[in-house]
mmCIF file of C-alpha atoms in Angstrom:
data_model
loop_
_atom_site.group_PDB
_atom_site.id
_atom_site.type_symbol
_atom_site.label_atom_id
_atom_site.label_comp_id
_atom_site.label_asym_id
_atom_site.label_seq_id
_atom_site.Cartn_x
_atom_site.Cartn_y
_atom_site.Cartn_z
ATOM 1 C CA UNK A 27 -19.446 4.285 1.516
ATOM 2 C CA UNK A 28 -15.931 3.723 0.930
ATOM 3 C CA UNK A 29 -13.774 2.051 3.463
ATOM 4 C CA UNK A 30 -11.214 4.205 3.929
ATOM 5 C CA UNK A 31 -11.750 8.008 2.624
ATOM 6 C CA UNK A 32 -9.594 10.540 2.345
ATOM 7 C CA UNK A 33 -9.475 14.297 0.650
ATOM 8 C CA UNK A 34 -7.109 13.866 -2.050
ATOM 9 C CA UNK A 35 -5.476 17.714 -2.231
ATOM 10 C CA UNK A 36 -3.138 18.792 -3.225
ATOM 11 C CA UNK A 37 -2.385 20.720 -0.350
ATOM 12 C CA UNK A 38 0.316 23.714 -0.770
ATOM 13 C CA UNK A 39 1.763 25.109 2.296
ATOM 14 C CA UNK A 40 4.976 27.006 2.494
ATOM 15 C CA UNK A 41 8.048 25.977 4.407
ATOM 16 C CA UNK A 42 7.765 26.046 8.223
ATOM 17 C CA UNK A 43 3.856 25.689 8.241
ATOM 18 C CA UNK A 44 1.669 22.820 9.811
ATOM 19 C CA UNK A 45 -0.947 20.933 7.968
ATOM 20 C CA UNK A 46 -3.359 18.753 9.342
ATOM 21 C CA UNK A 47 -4.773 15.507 7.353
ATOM 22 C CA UNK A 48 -7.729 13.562 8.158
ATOM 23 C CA UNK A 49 -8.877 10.273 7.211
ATOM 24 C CA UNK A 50 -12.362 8.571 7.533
ATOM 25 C CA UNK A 51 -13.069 4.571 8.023
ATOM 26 C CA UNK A 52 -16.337 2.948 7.935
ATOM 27 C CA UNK A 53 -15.859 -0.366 9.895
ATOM 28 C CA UNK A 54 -16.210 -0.002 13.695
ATOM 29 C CA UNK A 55 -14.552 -2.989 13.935
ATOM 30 C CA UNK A 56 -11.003 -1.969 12.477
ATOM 31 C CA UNK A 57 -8.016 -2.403 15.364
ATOM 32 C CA UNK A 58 -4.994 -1.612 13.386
ATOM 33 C CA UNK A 59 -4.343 2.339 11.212
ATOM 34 C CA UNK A 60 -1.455 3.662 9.995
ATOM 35 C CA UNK A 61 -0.050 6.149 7.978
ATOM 36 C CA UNK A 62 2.183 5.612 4.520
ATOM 37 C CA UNK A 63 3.821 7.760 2.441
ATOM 38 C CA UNK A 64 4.276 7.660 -0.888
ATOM 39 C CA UNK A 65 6.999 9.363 -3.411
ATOM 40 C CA UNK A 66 6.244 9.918 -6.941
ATOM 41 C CA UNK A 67 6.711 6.703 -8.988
ATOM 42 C CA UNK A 68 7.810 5.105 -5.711
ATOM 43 C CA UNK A 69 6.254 2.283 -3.589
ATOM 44 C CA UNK A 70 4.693 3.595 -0.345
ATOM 45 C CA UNK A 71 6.492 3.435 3.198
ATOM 46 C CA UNK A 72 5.736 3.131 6.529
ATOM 47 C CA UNK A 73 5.287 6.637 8.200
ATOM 48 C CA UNK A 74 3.910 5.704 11.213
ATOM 49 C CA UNK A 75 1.329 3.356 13.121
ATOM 50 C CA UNK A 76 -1.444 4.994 15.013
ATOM 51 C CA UNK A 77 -2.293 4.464 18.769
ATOM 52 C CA UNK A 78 -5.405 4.654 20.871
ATOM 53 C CA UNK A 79 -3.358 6.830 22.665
ATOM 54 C CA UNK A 80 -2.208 8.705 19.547
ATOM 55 C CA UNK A 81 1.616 8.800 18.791
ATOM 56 C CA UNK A 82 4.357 11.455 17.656
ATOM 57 C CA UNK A 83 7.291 10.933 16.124
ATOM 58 C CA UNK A 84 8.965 14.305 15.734
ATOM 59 C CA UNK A 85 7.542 16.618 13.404
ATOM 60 C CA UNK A 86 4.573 13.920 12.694
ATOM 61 C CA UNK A 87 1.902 13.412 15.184
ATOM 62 C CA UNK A 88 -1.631 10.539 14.565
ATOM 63 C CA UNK A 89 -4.595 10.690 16.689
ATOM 64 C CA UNK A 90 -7.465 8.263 16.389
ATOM 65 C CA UNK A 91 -10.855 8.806 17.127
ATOM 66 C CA UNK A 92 -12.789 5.748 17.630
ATOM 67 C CA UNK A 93 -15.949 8.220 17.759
ATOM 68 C CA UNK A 94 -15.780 9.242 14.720
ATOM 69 C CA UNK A 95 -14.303 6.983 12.826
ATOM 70 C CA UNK A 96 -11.252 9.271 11.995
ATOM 71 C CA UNK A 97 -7.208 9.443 12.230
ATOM 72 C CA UNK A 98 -5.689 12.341 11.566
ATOM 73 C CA UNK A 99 -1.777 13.336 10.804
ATOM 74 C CA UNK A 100 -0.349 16.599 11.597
ATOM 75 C CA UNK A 101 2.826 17.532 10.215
ATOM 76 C CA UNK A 102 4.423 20.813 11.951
ATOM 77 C CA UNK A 103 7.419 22.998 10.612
ATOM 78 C CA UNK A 104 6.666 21.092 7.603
ATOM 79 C CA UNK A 105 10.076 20.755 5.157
ATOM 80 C CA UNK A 106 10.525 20.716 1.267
ATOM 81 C CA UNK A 107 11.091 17.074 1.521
ATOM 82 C CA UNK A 108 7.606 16.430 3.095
ATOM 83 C CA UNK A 109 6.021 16.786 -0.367
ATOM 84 C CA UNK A 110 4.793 13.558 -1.280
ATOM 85 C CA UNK A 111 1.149 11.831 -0.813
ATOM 86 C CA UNK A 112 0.355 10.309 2.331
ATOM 87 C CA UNK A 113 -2.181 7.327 2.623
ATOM 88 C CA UNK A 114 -4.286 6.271 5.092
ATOM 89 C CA UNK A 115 -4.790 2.733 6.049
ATOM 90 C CA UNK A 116 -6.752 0.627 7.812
ATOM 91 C CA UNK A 117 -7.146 -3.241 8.362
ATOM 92 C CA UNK A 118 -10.797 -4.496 6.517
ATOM 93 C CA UNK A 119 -13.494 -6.271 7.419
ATOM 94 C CA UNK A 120 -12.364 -9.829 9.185
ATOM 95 C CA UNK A 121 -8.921 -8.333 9.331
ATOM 96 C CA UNK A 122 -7.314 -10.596 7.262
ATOM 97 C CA UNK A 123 -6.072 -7.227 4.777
ATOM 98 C CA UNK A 124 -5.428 -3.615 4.661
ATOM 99 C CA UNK A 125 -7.306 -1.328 2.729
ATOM 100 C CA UNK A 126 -5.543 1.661 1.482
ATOM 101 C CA UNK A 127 -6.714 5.000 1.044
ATOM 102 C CA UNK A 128 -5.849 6.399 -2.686
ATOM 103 C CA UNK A 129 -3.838 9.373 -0.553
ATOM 104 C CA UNK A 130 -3.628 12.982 0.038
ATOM 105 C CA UNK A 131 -1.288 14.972 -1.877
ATOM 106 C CA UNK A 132 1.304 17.698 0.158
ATOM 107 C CA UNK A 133 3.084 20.029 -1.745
ATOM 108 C CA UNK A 134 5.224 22.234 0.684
ATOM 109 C CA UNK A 135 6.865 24.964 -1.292
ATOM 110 C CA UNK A 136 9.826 27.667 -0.623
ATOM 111 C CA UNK B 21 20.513 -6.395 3.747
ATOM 112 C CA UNK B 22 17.126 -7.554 4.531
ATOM 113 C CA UNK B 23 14.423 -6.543 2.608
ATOM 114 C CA UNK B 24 11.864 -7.364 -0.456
ATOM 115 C CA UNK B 25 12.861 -7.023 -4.231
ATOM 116 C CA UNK B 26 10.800 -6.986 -7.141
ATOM 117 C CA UNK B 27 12.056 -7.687 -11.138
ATOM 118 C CA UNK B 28 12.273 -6.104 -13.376
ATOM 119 C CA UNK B 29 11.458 -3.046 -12.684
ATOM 120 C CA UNK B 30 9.861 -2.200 -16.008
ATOM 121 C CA UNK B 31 7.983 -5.046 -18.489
ATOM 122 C CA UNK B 32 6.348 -4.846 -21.234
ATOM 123 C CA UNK B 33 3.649 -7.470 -22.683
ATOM 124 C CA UNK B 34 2.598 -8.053 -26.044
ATOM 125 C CA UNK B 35 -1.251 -8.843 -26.346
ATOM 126 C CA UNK B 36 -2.184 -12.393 -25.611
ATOM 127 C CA UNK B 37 1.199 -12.862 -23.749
ATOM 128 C CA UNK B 38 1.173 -14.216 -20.262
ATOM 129 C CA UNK B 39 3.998 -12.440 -18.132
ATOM 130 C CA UNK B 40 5.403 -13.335 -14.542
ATOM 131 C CA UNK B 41 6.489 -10.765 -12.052
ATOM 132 C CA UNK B 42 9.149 -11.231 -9.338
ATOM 133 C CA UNK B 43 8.841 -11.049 -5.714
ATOM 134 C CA UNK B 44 11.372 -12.037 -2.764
ATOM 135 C CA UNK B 45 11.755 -11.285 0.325
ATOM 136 C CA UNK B 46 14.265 -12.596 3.293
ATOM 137 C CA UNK B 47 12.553 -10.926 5.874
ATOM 138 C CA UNK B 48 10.997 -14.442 7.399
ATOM 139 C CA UNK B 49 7.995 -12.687 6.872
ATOM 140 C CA UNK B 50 4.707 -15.127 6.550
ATOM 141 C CA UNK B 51 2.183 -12.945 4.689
ATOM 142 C CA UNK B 52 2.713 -11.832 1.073
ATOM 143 C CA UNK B 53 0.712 -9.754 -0.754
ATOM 144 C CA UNK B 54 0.231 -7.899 -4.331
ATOM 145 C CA UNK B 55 -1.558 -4.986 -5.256
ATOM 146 C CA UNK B 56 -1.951 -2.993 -8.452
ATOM 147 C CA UNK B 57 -1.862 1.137 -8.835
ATOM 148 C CA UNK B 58 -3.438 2.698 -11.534
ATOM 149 C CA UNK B 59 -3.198 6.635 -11.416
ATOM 150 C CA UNK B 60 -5.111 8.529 -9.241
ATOM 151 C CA UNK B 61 -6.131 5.554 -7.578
ATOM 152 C CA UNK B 62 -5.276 3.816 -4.251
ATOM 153 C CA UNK B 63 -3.668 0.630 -3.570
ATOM 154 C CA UNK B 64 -5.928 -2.680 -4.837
ATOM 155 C CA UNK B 65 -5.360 -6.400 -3.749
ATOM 156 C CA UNK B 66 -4.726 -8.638 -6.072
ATOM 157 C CA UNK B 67 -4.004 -11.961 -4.200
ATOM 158 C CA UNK B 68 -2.594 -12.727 -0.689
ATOM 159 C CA UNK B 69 -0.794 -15.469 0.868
ATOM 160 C CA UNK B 70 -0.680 -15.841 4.669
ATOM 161 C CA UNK B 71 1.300 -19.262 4.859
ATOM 162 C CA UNK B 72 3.530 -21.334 2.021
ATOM 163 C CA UNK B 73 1.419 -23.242 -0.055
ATOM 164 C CA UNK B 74 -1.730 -21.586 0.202
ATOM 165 C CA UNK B 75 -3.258 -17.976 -1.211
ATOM 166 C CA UNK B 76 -6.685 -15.840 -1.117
ATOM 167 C CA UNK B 77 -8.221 -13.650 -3.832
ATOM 168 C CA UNK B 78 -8.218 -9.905 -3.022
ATOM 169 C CA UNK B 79 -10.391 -7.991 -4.616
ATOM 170 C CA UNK B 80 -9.132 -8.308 -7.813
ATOM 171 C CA UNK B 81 -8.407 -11.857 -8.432
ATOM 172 C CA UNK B 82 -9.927 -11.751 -12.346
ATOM 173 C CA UNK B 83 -6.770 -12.658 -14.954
ATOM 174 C CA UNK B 84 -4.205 -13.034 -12.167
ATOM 175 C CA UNK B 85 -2.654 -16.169 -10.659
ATOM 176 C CA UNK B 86 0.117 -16.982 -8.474
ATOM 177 C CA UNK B 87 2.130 -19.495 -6.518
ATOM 178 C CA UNK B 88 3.539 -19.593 -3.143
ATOM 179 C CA UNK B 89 5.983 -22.710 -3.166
ATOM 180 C CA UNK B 90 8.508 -21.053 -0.606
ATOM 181 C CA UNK B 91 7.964 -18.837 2.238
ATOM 182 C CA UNK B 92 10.389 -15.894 0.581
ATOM 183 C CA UNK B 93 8.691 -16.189 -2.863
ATOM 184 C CA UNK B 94 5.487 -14.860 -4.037
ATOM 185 C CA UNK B 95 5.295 -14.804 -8.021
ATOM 186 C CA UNK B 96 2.544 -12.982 -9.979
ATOM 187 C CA UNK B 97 1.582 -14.037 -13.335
ATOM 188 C CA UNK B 98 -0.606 -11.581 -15.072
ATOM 189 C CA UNK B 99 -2.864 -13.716 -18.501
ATOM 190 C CA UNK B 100 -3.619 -12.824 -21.274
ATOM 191 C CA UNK B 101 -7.769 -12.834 -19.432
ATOM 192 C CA UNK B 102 -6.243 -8.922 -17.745
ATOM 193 C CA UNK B 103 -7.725 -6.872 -20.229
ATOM 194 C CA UNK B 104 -6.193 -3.554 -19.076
ATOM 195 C CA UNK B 105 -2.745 -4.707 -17.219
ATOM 196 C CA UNK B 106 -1.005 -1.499 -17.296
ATOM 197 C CA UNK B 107 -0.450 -0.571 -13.981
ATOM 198 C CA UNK B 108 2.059 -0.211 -11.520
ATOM 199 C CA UNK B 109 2.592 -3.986 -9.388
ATOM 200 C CA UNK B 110 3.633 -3.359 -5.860
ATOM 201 C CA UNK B 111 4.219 -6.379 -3.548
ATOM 202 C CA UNK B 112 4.358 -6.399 0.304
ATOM 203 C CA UNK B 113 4.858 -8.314 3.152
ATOM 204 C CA UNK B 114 4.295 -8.675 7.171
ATOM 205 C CA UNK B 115 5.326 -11.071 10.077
ATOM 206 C CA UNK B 116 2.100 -12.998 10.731
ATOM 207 C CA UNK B 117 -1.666 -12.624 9.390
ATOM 208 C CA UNK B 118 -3.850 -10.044 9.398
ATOM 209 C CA UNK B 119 -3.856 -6.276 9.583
ATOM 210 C CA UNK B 120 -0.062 -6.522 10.315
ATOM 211 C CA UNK B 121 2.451 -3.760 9.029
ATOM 212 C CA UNK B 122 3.253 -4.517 5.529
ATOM 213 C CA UNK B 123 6.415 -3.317 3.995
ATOM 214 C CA UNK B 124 6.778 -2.637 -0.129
ATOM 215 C CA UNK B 125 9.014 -3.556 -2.751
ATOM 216 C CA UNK B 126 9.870 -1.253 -5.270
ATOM 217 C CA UNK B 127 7.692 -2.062 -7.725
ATOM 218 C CA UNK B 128 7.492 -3.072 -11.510
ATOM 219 C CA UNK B 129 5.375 -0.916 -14.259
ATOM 220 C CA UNK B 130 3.829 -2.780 -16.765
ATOM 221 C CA UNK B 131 3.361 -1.597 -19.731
ATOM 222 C CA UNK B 132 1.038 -3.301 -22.898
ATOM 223 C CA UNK B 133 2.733 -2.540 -26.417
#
């Protein structure tokens, strides 16, 4: 099993709609997830960190489930300029490193 | 302006060439890192440093070296041992050890002629 897994897309949505992402880890262990997102031929950036708690940030809200094993984003009245892929990550085993998740791709059309 | 920068931003290796790519940052950060991209693929470690004069093997150590002689500097010298080098080289760093946030240069893309 992968470390970090996520569905790669591409998911179209028109202007204005919400979109959900979720993102699977395997180690119970991991303390630290965030979110990064990544332009075309660009390096990735932070988006947000996630929270027991889970966290918004306007339009952009992460909830972790410990549970599961899953963090999720959810994007609402999502914009043109929210096309890009978004990538999960997660700190590894001994938490000396993040392990990145090769992305989910958003393409949010007109 | 603080931040990490990474040169050039395009290089090109001949085979059996050894080639060295840039990496600064003046963000006092402690930890440096480098990854490789390859399409369609997520982010791999290459090597990591968590303190000046010492680095760790990520997961994909094999034809890669690098130094760490200052705490702003993080070099990566890809050997003529990478059999498949073309990739896109993205290096990061974070205050302190660990699963800290890291932060991105812009990148370089090397490409094999």
């Amino acid at each position: 099993r992968k470390e970090v897994e996520q569905d790669p897309g591409p998911f179209n949505v028109p202007e204005g709609a919400t979109v959900a992402f979720n993102c699977t880890y395997s180690n119970s262990a991991s303390q630290s997830f965030f979110w990064y997102r990544q332009d075309c031929r660009k390096e990735p950036k932070l988006l947000m960190s996630v929270y027991s708690s889970g966290n918004e940030d306007g339009r952009f809200t992460a909830q972790l489930n410990r549970a599961s094993q899953y963090i999720s984003l959810l994007i609402r009245d999502s914009k043109l300029s929210d096309s890009a892929t978004y990538l999960c990550v997660v700190d590894a085993t001994g938490f000396q490193k993040l392990v990145f998740g090769t992305g989910t791709r958003l393409l949010v059309s007109p | 302006d603080g931040g990490i920068t990474q040169s050039p931003k395009y290089l090109f290796r001949k085979e059996g060439q050894n080639v060295t790519l840039s990496c600064e940052q003046n963000l006092n950060h402690d930890a440096m890192y480098w990854y490789r991209q390859d399409p369609g693929q997520g982010l791999r470690l290459i090597y990591y440093s968590q303190i000046v004069n010492d680095f760790q093997k990520g997961d994909i150590a094999e034809g890669y070296s690098v130094s760490r002689e200052k705490k702003e500097s993080f070099p990566l010298t890809v050997t003529s041992a990478q059999k498949n080098p073309t990739a896109f080289y993205l290096c990061a760093s974070s205050m302190g050890r660990g699963g800290k946030t890291q932060y991105f240069g812009p990148g370089t893309r090397l490409l094999v002629l």
